[in-house]
Amino acid sequence: MKFRKNALACASVLALGAGVAQADPVTVGLITTLSGGGAGLGVDVRDAFELALQMAGSDAIHLVVEDDGQRPENAVQIADRMIQSEGAQILTGIIWSNLAMAVVPAVTAQDVIYVSPNAGPSALAGAGCTPNYFNAAYQNDTMHEAAGQYANTLGYQNAFIMAPNYPAGVDALTGFKRYFQGTLAGEVYTQLGQTDFAAEIAQIRASGADSIFIFEPGGMGISFMRQYAQSGVDLPIISAAFTFSQDVLPAVGDAALGVINTAEWSPDMDNEANVAFVAAFQEAYGRLPSVYAAQSFDTANLILSALAAADISDLEAFRTAMRAADFDSVRGSFRFGNNQHPIQNYYAREVVSVDGVLTNRIVGTAFEDHQDVYAADCAME
Amino acid sequence: MPDKRREYALNAVLALGLLLVPLWAYWAGSPFTITVFTRIAIFALAAVGLNIALGLGGMVSFGHAVYFGVGGYVAGIAAQHAFNGETFLGIAGANQMLIIWPVAMIAAGLLAAVIGAFSLRTSGIFFIMITLAFAQMVYYFAISWPTYGGEDGLPIYVRNTFPGLNTMRPWNLFILCWCLLMLAIGAFALIRASRFGAALMAIRQNPDRVAAVGISPFGIKLAAFVISAMITGLAGALMADLSRFASPAAMAWTMSGELIVIIILGGTGRLFGPVAGAAVLVGFEVIFGGMTEHWRLWLGLVLLLTVLFARGGIVTLIAGRERLG
Amino acid sequence: MTAALLFEQFLNGLQFGLMLFLMSAGLTLVFGVMGLINLAHGSLFMIGAFFCAAAAGLTGNFWLGLAAGMAAAAAAGALIEVTVMRRLYTRDHLDQVLATFALILILSEGTKILFGPFPLYLDVPPLLTGTVDLGLTPYPLYRLALIVAGIGVALGLWLLIGRTRLGIRIRAGENDREMIAALGVNIRALYTVVFALGAALAGLAGALVGAVQSVQVGMGEPVLILAFVVIVIGGIGSIRGAMVGALLVGVIDTMGRFLLPQVFALFLDPSKASGAGAALASILVYLLMALILVIRPKGLFPVHA
């Protein structure tokens, strides 16, 4: 009996929520990972988004945040609730490709706008592109393509490449190989969530490579770098930003010093928007922003700029305003390609220590105005 | 027998409550409430399946999420092939639920027959661990198998169809799930009352005595294990259609844990235990998940207190202990 | 492929196996003595790593951190035993699974509240950095130290159980609970001590491994599942079985990851071979476990009872 009462109460609360949600501000749902091992990334995304709204002083957005626990079925359910009972018209926040793949097709089919602050799976960039999906971060392959390209610039001839055995890992190695012109001393897939890399490091030692490319996001990268530093193997490492972003650098420690990693943003970028962002983020949260925070900050400002230019009730006009991307990006230049993924510069960054704090600074440019390869398969425009 | 009457009343309240709240939500125009209750119905269905193995047969399977996941993949793969016209090992795709459901059940059943044949050689804690290990095996395979998306999973762009119903409408999908849940609960009751069920429960209590009368405990247990997996597989197919997505995450060991949680919260071996357990678990997630990012801490505390102080779960708390025999 | 590489990989497998042993020893001890299945053992591993990292960060001394990690895990273990586990000894495995599953949720979220959502930093002590030349190949000194530590703990455990009063009680507890209670041994205190000992071993493993791994919430669960594989292979309740199982799992897992892609490369292109080899390697230990259980359903060293 008790159960039924609670369920009824819960249902009526939900129903009430649906009734009051359509006031003036547009409801934006931020679904991100705030619990479990990947929580650091989600916390950065949430904090930067809230910071952007604060700094803009705009009340155009009513923000709802919820934790997906890094589980696809949770993300789907939260998306359903935000749309169906809280009246969200724009969703954003998802970190992981597999969660994005679960949520984005279902959400965009209901004429809700989804803006990605991080994940960019290829399936959504090519033939599966859709007018209601915007990616304000990067397409997954491009970060690794930049690493491949910059490996050429650095004169690497014979690389050992390594990634976890799951779709994003395969995409990473494919992306790197697409631009890298040297030979491969080895190509290894590790297990997702692997914590011990002794076997791989021994192979690297024996491979005769002159450089290493890795894609080991989150805890895997931390573990690999710690163990690599102890191994006595001293080959240069090149990587996409994920393993050397501000969220994990303190945990990797000095082992990361000098590593080259590619990204579309760096905390030392000298444009007005970025200087203000980095200072405000540090002031508000007492730590340096990660690349995820920067992408989320841009996502918020992109949405704000479109809301200022068009009413979301006219979806076509709103999408046009989004495509215009008329905002001050912390990346300097930012524009959308035909598949609504960014065309942007990719930089090579080096891990350095500034006043005892590990961070990144730009040492070169891998690509200018680079677009992902899948854009050609997208039927839009 | 006042206890029996109270349990009947509670069951009726659960069955009707599960139907009437979404019906009310349908009139009130709150589709999300319907979605939540669909989820409850599907989790309850999966747990009814596990309840046959665990509640009746005493087989603590810590790997039932695999059958849930396999059911989901059947729905996902069939839908994908129906969408792109390719075939799976020469079999054409389908987007008919009436075809997908039996296929999902058969696939889950076949897998359970293999896993069960190995696992049922062991018992007790060994059985718990070996079912977990097999589940991990399938899980890692699904993550690294690129054809159907690997860890990214498999989106279902258009929900599979049911003759005469638009399954994209929340209420229609809900009523399908509710009916299947009631059928499965009916099947559970029939099994429990049958000679097969009596043998199964006897094996749980005293395997040697059953073997002495000439019944093979292994055969009976394996049959129950397969039936159990088939029902959980069916639930998996429904879940994939509800979330329009099939994913290896549905096979993660935490999902196996949650299915056990549902059963124990509700009341192990009780007819409507899974419904009560699923309602509490999903309700908890929906209500507290929105309030605090630390909701798992509170969920853990509630579970812990339930095991320590409310043995027999919700059904027992309200309707009293079950009388055996 | 050279002999040096094979030798190095074997050492890696050995080291991985010994760390698994530290985890498995506590699990199997607790099961052997109290008949309890503890899913939250991985959380104790995590607690050890977090407290070690935090204490080492504050004091700048790894060894103080190590002590703090072990102490924290042992304290957490004792606290859990007194408040929760004690009520579960007479229950069936199902209740134990659920209660300890609940503990995982509580301890993971609790750790996040206490230490924040970002991974912590824990460095190898200066004394153990760098590599040593083993003749065939240079090898990281820290990993060598892990091997030594693993063997040392195993020996210590063997002495403890075989030669001390506490060990006699533990062995008696495995055989007959009523009997030792009748002999006047304080069984409650014994159980608390055994549980705390297992927890301390898990905490030690977490702290040691934390220096070369990511110290993050959820780090315990993958190790926990492997530890279960280990004790099932070895025979639940058997310390000797845990040792053999841990070494088998450690070496086979490491060798599989290393050799399988090369085997596949004989008939597939390198990229595909790498993927297929990695996929098979990730399920290899589970296949091993299934195989052993088919031959010996109670593990390699079955414990009577």
mmCIF file of C-alpha atoms in Angstrom, chain C residues 4-288:
data_model
loop_
_atom_site.group_PDB
_atom_site.id
_atom_site.type_symbol
_atom_site.label_atom_id
_atom_site.label_comp_id
_atom_site.label_asym_id
_atom_site.label_seq_id
_atom_site.Cartn_x
_atom_site.Cartn_y
_atom_site.Cartn_z
ATOM 1 C CA ALA C 4 64.765 -11.717 -23.183
ATOM 2 C CA LEU C 5 61.266 -10.548 -24.060
ATOM 3 C CA LEU C 6 59.723 -13.860 -23.015
ATOM 4 C CA PHE C 7 61.589 -13.696 -19.724
ATOM 5 C CA GLU C 8 60.465 -10.141 -19.109
ATOM 6 C CA GLN C 9 56.858 -11.036 -19.868
ATOM 7 C CA PHE C 10 57.094 -13.969 -17.488
ATOM 8 C CA LEU C 11 58.291 -11.625 -14.735
ATOM 9 C CA ASN C 12 55.415 -9.302 -15.535
ATOM 10 C CA GLY C 13 52.989 -12.199 -15.231
ATOM 11 C CA LEU C 14 54.564 -13.250 -11.950
ATOM 12 C CA GLN C 15 54.295 -9.747 -10.535
ATOM 13 C CA PHE C 16 50.678 -9.377 -11.636
ATOM 14 C CA GLY C 17 49.912 -12.774 -10.141
ATOM 15 C CA LEU C 18 51.475 -11.887 -6.789
ATOM 16 C CA MET C 19 49.411 -8.709 -6.541
ATOM 17 C CA LEU C 20 46.321 -10.783 -7.327
ATOM 18 C CA PHE C 21 47.377 -13.123 -4.543
ATOM 19 C CA LEU C 22 47.339 -10.284 -2.000
ATOM 20 C CA MET C 23 43.750 -9.582 -3.023
ATOM 21 C CA SER C 24 42.697 -13.210 -3.185
ATOM 22 C CA ALA C 25 44.283 -14.237 0.117
ATOM 23 C CA GLY C 26 41.913 -12.040 2.106
ATOM 24 C CA LEU C 27 38.882 -13.144 0.127
ATOM 25 C CA THR C 28 39.620 -16.812 0.469
ATOM 26 C CA LEU C 29 40.564 -16.499 4.158
ATOM 27 C CA VAL C 30 37.298 -14.783 4.963
ATOM 28 C CA PHE C 31 35.387 -17.421 3.064
ATOM 29 C CA GLY C 32 37.329 -20.271 4.576
ATOM 30 C CA VAL C 33 36.929 -19.139 8.173
ATOM 31 C CA MET C 34 33.560 -17.392 8.192
ATOM 32 C CA GLY C 35 31.904 -18.835 5.095
ATOM 33 C CA LEU C 36 31.303 -15.315 3.870
ATOM 34 C CA ILE C 37 31.352 -14.076 0.296
ATOM 35 C CA ASN C 38 32.512 -10.463 0.266
ATOM 36 C CA LEU C 39 31.949 -8.431 -2.904
ATOM 37 C CA ALA C 40 33.171 -5.312 -1.111
ATOM 38 C CA HIS C 41 36.722 -6.636 -0.945
ATOM 39 C CA GLY C 42 37.542 -4.508 -3.998
ATOM 40 C CA SER C 43 36.399 -1.426 -2.101
ATOM 41 C CA LEU C 44 38.975 -2.168 0.598
ATOM 42 C CA PHE C 45 41.614 -2.293 -2.145
ATOM 43 C CA MET C 46 40.404 1.143 -3.253
ATOM 44 C CA ILE C 47 40.440 2.492 0.309
ATOM 45 C CA GLY C 48 44.046 1.334 0.727
ATOM 46 C CA ALA C 49 45.090 3.138 -2.446
ATOM 47 C CA PHE C 50 43.227 6.362 -1.638
ATOM 48 C CA PHE C 51 44.512 6.678 1.913
ATOM 49 C CA CYS C 52 48.033 5.821 0.792
ATOM 50 C CA ALA C 53 47.903 8.478 -1.932
ATOM 51 C CA ALA C 54 46.401 11.074 0.397
ATOM 52 C CA ALA C 55 48.849 10.405 3.238
ATOM 53 C CA ALA C 56 51.836 10.242 0.893
ATOM 54 C CA GLY C 57 50.668 13.515 -0.644
ATOM 55 C CA LEU C 58 50.437 15.201 2.750
ATOM 56 C CA THR C 59 53.673 13.890 4.260
ATOM 57 C CA GLY C 60 55.684 13.455 1.075
ATOM 58 C CA ASN C 61 56.641 9.999 2.253
ATOM 59 C CA PHE C 62 55.487 6.892 0.412
ATOM 60 C CA TRP C 63 56.160 4.544 3.310
ATOM 61 C CA LEU C 64 53.989 6.542 5.702
ATOM 62 C CA GLY C 65 51.344 6.431 2.993
ATOM 63 C CA LEU C 66 51.685 2.666 2.723
ATOM 64 C CA ALA C 67 51.199 2.288 6.446
ATOM 65 C CA ALA C 68 48.225 4.662 6.364
ATOM 66 C CA GLY C 69 46.674 2.743 3.470
ATOM 67 C CA MET C 70 46.958 -0.589 5.234
ATOM 68 C CA ALA C 71 45.763 0.852 8.519
ATOM 69 C CA ALA C 72 42.781 2.537 6.888
ATOM 70 C CA ALA C 73 41.780 -0.637 5.044
ATOM 71 C CA ALA C 74 42.155 -2.732 8.205
ATOM 72 C CA ALA C 75 40.138 -0.217 10.208
ATOM 73 C CA ALA C 76 37.449 -0.083 7.543
ATOM 74 C CA GLY C 77 37.436 -3.879 7.485
ATOM 75 C CA ALA C 78 37.059 -4.152 11.252
ATOM 76 C CA LEU C 79 34.312 -1.543 11.252
ATOM 77 C CA ILE C 80 32.423 -3.334 8.480
ATOM 78 C CA GLU C 81 32.809 -6.669 10.242
ATOM 79 C CA VAL C 82 31.436 -5.361 13.506
ATOM 80 C CA THR C 83 28.536 -3.411 12.030
ATOM 81 C CA VAL C 84 27.492 -5.531 9.054
ATOM 82 C CA MET C 85 29.280 -8.802 8.377
ATOM 83 C CA ARG C 86 28.690 -10.198 11.848
ATOM 84 C CA ARG C 87 24.979 -10.343 11.102
ATOM 85 C CA LEU C 88 25.543 -12.202 7.847
ATOM 86 C CA TYR C 89 27.503 -15.289 8.908
ATOM 87 C CA THR C 90 24.410 -17.335 9.476
ATOM 88 C CA ARG C 91 22.684 -16.084 6.331
ATOM 89 C CA ASP C 92 22.774 -17.687 2.901
ATOM 90 C CA HIS C 93 25.116 -16.508 0.155
ATOM 91 C CA LEU C 94 22.328 -14.569 -1.493
ATOM 92 C CA ASP C 95 21.955 -12.181 1.440
ATOM 93 C CA GLN C 96 25.732 -11.840 1.627
ATOM 94 C CA VAL C 97 25.933 -10.965 -2.069
ATOM 95 C CA LEU C 98 23.290 -8.293 -1.707
ATOM 96 C CA ALA C 99 24.641 -6.777 1.491
ATOM 97 C CA THR C 100 28.184 -6.544 0.186
ATOM 98 C CA PHE C 101 26.910 -5.229 -3.163
ATOM 99 C CA ALA C 102 25.251 -2.481 -1.133
ATOM 100 C CA LEU C 103 28.546 -1.857 0.630
ATOM 101 C CA ILE C 104 30.254 -1.296 -2.736
ATOM 102 C CA LEU C 105 27.751 1.449 -3.548
ATOM 103 C CA ILE C 106 28.230 3.056 -0.134
ATOM 104 C CA LEU C 107 32.032 2.856 -0.069
ATOM 105 C CA SER C 108 32.505 4.051 -3.666
ATOM 106 C CA GLU C 109 30.262 7.056 -3.230
ATOM 107 C CA GLY C 110 31.716 7.704 0.219
ATOM 108 C CA THR C 111 35.248 7.730 -1.179
ATOM 109 C CA LYS C 112 34.173 10.174 -3.853
ATOM 110 C CA ILE C 113 32.644 12.486 -1.263
ATOM 111 C CA LEU C 114 35.797 12.288 0.855
ATOM 112 C CA PHE C 115 38.467 12.611 -1.841
ATOM 113 C CA GLY C 116 36.667 14.272 -4.750
ATOM 114 C CA PRO C 117 35.895 12.960 -8.233
ATOM 115 C CA PHE C 118 39.353 13.319 -9.772
ATOM 116 C CA PRO C 119 42.027 10.596 -9.687
ATOM 117 C CA LEU C 120 44.732 11.040 -7.040
ATOM 118 C CA TYR C 121 48.490 11.113 -7.529
ATOM 119 C CA LEU C 122 50.730 8.565 -5.891
ATOM 120 C CA ASP C 123 54.355 8.229 -6.909
ATOM 121 C CA VAL C 124 56.823 5.405 -6.605
ATOM 122 C CA PRO C 125 59.196 6.050 -3.655
ATOM 123 C CA PRO C 126 62.569 7.515 -4.745
ATOM 124 C CA LEU C 127 64.332 4.464 -3.337
ATOM 125 C CA LEU C 128 62.605 2.218 -5.862
ATOM 126 C CA THR C 129 62.623 4.289 -9.043
ATOM 127 C CA GLY C 130 64.490 3.345 -12.178
ATOM 128 C CA THR C 131 65.448 -0.040 -13.524
ATOM 129 C CA VAL C 132 67.865 -2.806 -12.657
ATOM 130 C CA ASP C 133 69.758 -4.916 -15.159
ATOM 131 C CA LEU C 134 68.770 -8.542 -14.827
ATOM 132 C CA GLY C 135 71.324 -9.687 -17.385
ATOM 133 C CA LEU C 136 68.809 -10.560 -20.075
ATOM 134 C CA THR C 137 66.824 -7.353 -19.795
ATOM 135 C CA PRO C 138 66.496 -4.180 -17.749
ATOM 136 C CA TYR C 139 63.510 -4.405 -15.426
ATOM 137 C CA PRO C 140 61.712 -1.727 -13.390
ATOM 138 C CA LEU C 141 62.985 -1.826 -9.817
ATOM 139 C CA TYR C 142 59.536 -1.094 -8.432
ATOM 140 C CA ARG C 143 58.036 -4.114 -10.136
ATOM 141 C CA LEU C 144 60.846 -6.234 -8.795
ATOM 142 C CA ALA C 145 60.055 -4.857 -5.345
ATOM 143 C CA LEU C 146 56.401 -5.827 -5.857
ATOM 144 C CA ILE C 147 57.501 -9.391 -6.621
ATOM 145 C CA VAL C 148 59.624 -9.485 -3.483
ATOM 146 C CA ALA C 149 56.830 -7.961 -1.396
ATOM 147 C CA GLY C 150 54.333 -10.481 -2.757
ATOM 148 C CA ILE C 151 56.565 -13.424 -1.948
ATOM 149 C CA GLY C 152 57.325 -11.932 1.476
ATOM 150 C CA VAL C 153 53.648 -11.552 2.360
ATOM 151 C CA ALA C 154 52.918 -15.067 1.154
ATOM 152 C CA LEU C 155 55.678 -16.436 3.377
ATOM 153 C CA GLY C 156 54.485 -14.340 6.304
ATOM 154 C CA LEU C 157 50.959 -15.612 5.848
ATOM 155 C CA TRP C 158 52.203 -19.170 5.686
ATOM 156 C CA LEU C 159 54.100 -18.699 8.939
ATOM 157 C CA LEU C 160 51.180 -16.930 10.577
ATOM 158 C CA ILE C 161 48.751 -19.689 9.785
ATOM 159 C CA GLY C 162 51.121 -22.573 10.279
ATOM 160 C CA ARG C 163 53.136 -21.463 13.289
ATOM 161 C CA THR C 164 51.206 -19.053 15.506
ATOM 162 C CA ARG C 165 48.426 -19.327 18.027
ATOM 163 C CA LEU C 166 46.222 -17.125 15.858
ATOM 164 C CA GLY C 167 46.896 -19.432 12.933
ATOM 165 C CA ILE C 168 45.844 -22.480 14.914
ATOM 166 C CA ARG C 169 42.604 -20.767 15.801
ATOM 167 C CA ILE C 170 42.021 -19.797 12.192
ATOM 168 C CA ARG C 171 42.542 -23.365 11.057
ATOM 169 C CA ALA C 172 40.316 -24.618 13.822
ATOM 170 C CA GLY C 173 37.686 -22.087 12.798
ATOM 171 C CA GLU C 174 37.733 -23.428 9.285
ATOM 172 C CA ASN C 175 37.054 -26.903 10.535
ATOM 173 C CA ASP C 176 34.593 -26.582 13.339
ATOM 174 C CA ARG C 177 33.106 -23.406 14.677
ATOM 175 C CA GLU C 178 31.265 -24.878 17.655
ATOM 176 C CA MET C 179 34.335 -26.761 18.727
ATOM 177 C CA ILE C 180 36.615 -23.771 19.074
ATOM 178 C CA ALA C 181 33.897 -21.776 20.756
ATOM 179 C CA ALA C 182 33.606 -24.599 23.238
ATOM 180 C CA LEU C 183 37.358 -24.422 23.772
ATOM 181 C CA GLY C 184 36.880 -20.893 24.995
ATOM 182 C CA VAL C 185 38.272 -19.001 22.032
ATOM 183 C CA ASN C 186 36.559 -15.665 21.618
ATOM 184 C CA ILE C 187 35.113 -16.367 18.217
ATOM 185 C CA ARG C 188 33.738 -12.891 17.697
ATOM 186 C CA ALA C 189 37.126 -11.290 18.211
ATOM 187 C CA LEU C 190 38.753 -13.937 16.023
ATOM 188 C CA TYR C 191 36.394 -13.161 13.155
ATOM 189 C CA THR C 192 37.023 -9.438 13.466
ATOM 190 C CA VAL C 193 40.776 -10.013 13.404
ATOM 191 C CA VAL C 194 40.603 -12.323 10.382
ATOM 192 C CA PHE C 195 38.416 -9.900 8.472
ATOM 193 C CA ALA C 196 40.693 -6.967 9.308
ATOM 194 C CA LEU C 197 43.707 -9.017 8.251
ATOM 195 C CA GLY C 198 42.131 -9.765 4.869
ATOM 196 C CA ALA C 199 41.202 -6.109 4.522
ATOM 197 C CA ALA C 200 44.754 -5.020 5.363
ATOM 198 C CA LEU C 201 46.121 -7.308 2.649
ATOM 199 C CA ALA C 202 43.691 -5.827 0.142
ATOM 200 C CA GLY C 203 44.653 -2.342 1.299
ATOM 201 C CA LEU C 204 48.332 -3.222 0.947
ATOM 202 C CA ALA C 205 47.749 -4.439 -2.603
ATOM 203 C CA GLY C 206 45.818 -1.268 -3.405
ATOM 204 C CA ALA C 207 48.527 0.984 -2.000
ATOM 205 C CA LEU C 208 51.366 -0.885 -3.717
ATOM 206 C CA VAL C 209 49.609 -1.022 -7.063
ATOM 207 C CA GLY C 210 48.315 2.537 -6.653
ATOM 208 C CA ALA C 211 51.816 3.880 -7.208
ATOM 209 C CA VAL C 212 51.828 2.593 -10.776
ATOM 210 C CA GLN C 213 48.126 2.875 -11.483
ATOM 211 C CA SER C 214 45.313 5.329 -11.504
ATOM 212 C CA VAL C 215 43.990 5.865 -7.992
ATOM 213 C CA GLN C 216 40.325 6.377 -8.786
ATOM 214 C CA VAL C 217 36.852 5.420 -7.626
ATOM 215 C CA GLY C 218 35.882 2.027 -9.000
ATOM 216 C CA MET C 219 39.468 0.795 -9.290
ATOM 217 C CA GLY C 220 38.678 -2.181 -7.095
ATOM 218 C CA GLU C 221 36.005 -3.880 -9.152
ATOM 219 C CA PRO C 222 38.098 -5.234 -12.072
ATOM 220 C CA VAL C 223 40.625 -6.624 -9.568
ATOM 221 C CA LEU C 224 37.818 -8.045 -7.468
ATOM 222 C CA ILE C 225 36.413 -10.041 -10.360
ATOM 223 C CA LEU C 226 39.864 -11.394 -11.226
ATOM 224 C CA ALA C 227 40.392 -12.282 -7.569
ATOM 225 C CA PHE C 228 37.178 -14.276 -7.653
ATOM 226 C CA VAL C 229 38.441 -16.126 -10.704
ATOM 227 C CA VAL C 230 41.626 -16.835 -8.781
ATOM 228 C CA ILE C 231 39.993 -18.282 -5.698
ATOM 229 C CA VAL C 232 37.525 -20.333 -7.721
ATOM 230 C CA ILE C 233 40.395 -21.849 -9.684
ATOM 231 C CA GLY C 234 42.384 -22.475 -6.524
ATOM 232 C CA GLY C 235 39.548 -23.812 -4.448
ATOM 233 C CA ILE C 236 37.614 -21.423 -2.247
ATOM 234 C CA GLY C 237 39.032 -21.261 1.264
ATOM 235 C CA SER C 238 42.487 -22.500 0.333
ATOM 236 C CA ILE C 239 45.397 -20.087 0.720
ATOM 237 C CA ARG C 240 47.666 -22.426 -1.228
ATOM 238 C CA GLY C 241 45.021 -22.604 -3.948
ATOM 239 C CA ALA C 242 44.852 -18.818 -4.036
ATOM 240 C CA MET C 243 48.605 -18.685 -4.579
ATOM 241 C CA VAL C 244 48.572 -21.206 -7.415
ATOM 242 C CA GLY C 245 45.449 -19.677 -8.958
ATOM 243 C CA ALA C 246 46.876 -16.146 -8.759
ATOM 244 C CA LEU C 247 50.120 -17.134 -10.448
ATOM 245 C CA LEU C 248 48.243 -19.074 -13.146
ATOM 246 C CA VAL C 249 45.918 -16.168 -13.854
ATOM 247 C CA GLY C 250 48.727 -13.605 -13.763
ATOM 248 C CA VAL C 251 51.031 -15.467 -16.109
ATOM 249 C CA ILE C 252 48.348 -16.708 -18.502
ATOM 250 C CA ASP C 253 46.696 -13.299 -18.768
ATOM 251 C CA THR C 254 50.002 -11.526 -19.437
ATOM 252 C CA MET C 255 51.247 -14.131 -21.882
ATOM 253 C CA GLY C 256 47.884 -14.249 -23.648
ATOM 254 C CA ARG C 257 47.831 -10.516 -24.216
ATOM 255 C CA PHE C 258 51.360 -10.709 -25.560
ATOM 256 C CA LEU C 259 51.293 -13.910 -27.611
ATOM 257 C CA LEU C 260 47.754 -14.243 -28.976
ATOM 258 C CA PRO C 261 47.943 -11.238 -31.346
ATOM 259 C CA GLN C 262 51.180 -12.685 -32.711
ATOM 260 C CA VAL C 263 49.521 -16.048 -33.274
ATOM 261 C CA PHE C 264 46.636 -14.400 -35.087
ATOM 262 C CA ALA C 265 49.103 -12.379 -37.151
ATOM 263 C CA LEU C 266 50.175 -15.612 -38.827
ATOM 264 C CA PHE C 267 46.941 -15.649 -40.816
ATOM 265 C CA LEU C 268 45.346 -12.180 -40.443
ATOM 266 C CA ASP C 269 46.531 -8.702 -41.320
ATOM 267 C CA PRO C 270 48.294 -7.004 -38.361
ATOM 268 C CA SER C 271 45.499 -4.611 -37.431
ATOM 269 C CA LYS C 272 42.793 -7.314 -37.427
ATOM 270 C CA ALA C 273 45.097 -9.779 -35.695
ATOM 271 C CA SER C 274 45.749 -7.282 -32.948
ATOM 272 C CA GLY C 275 42.031 -6.742 -32.387
ATOM 273 C CA ALA C 276 41.099 -10.417 -32.520
ATOM 274 C CA GLY C 277 44.038 -11.423 -30.333
ATOM 275 C CA ALA C 278 43.158 -8.788 -27.752
ATOM 276 C CA ALA C 279 39.522 -9.903 -27.741
ATOM 277 C CA LEU C 280 40.454 -13.516 -27.113
ATOM 278 C CA ALA C 281 43.077 -12.525 -24.531
ATOM 279 C CA SER C 282 40.463 -10.630 -22.530
ATOM 280 C CA ILE C 283 38.373 -13.784 -22.050
ATOM 281 C CA LEU C 284 41.263 -16.206 -21.669
ATOM 282 C CA VAL C 285 41.267 -16.355 -17.868
ATOM 283 C CA TYR C 286 37.536 -17.001 -17.823
ATOM 284 C CA LEU C 287 38.007 -19.854 -20.282
ATOM 285 C CA LEU C 288 40.732 -21.221 -18.025
#
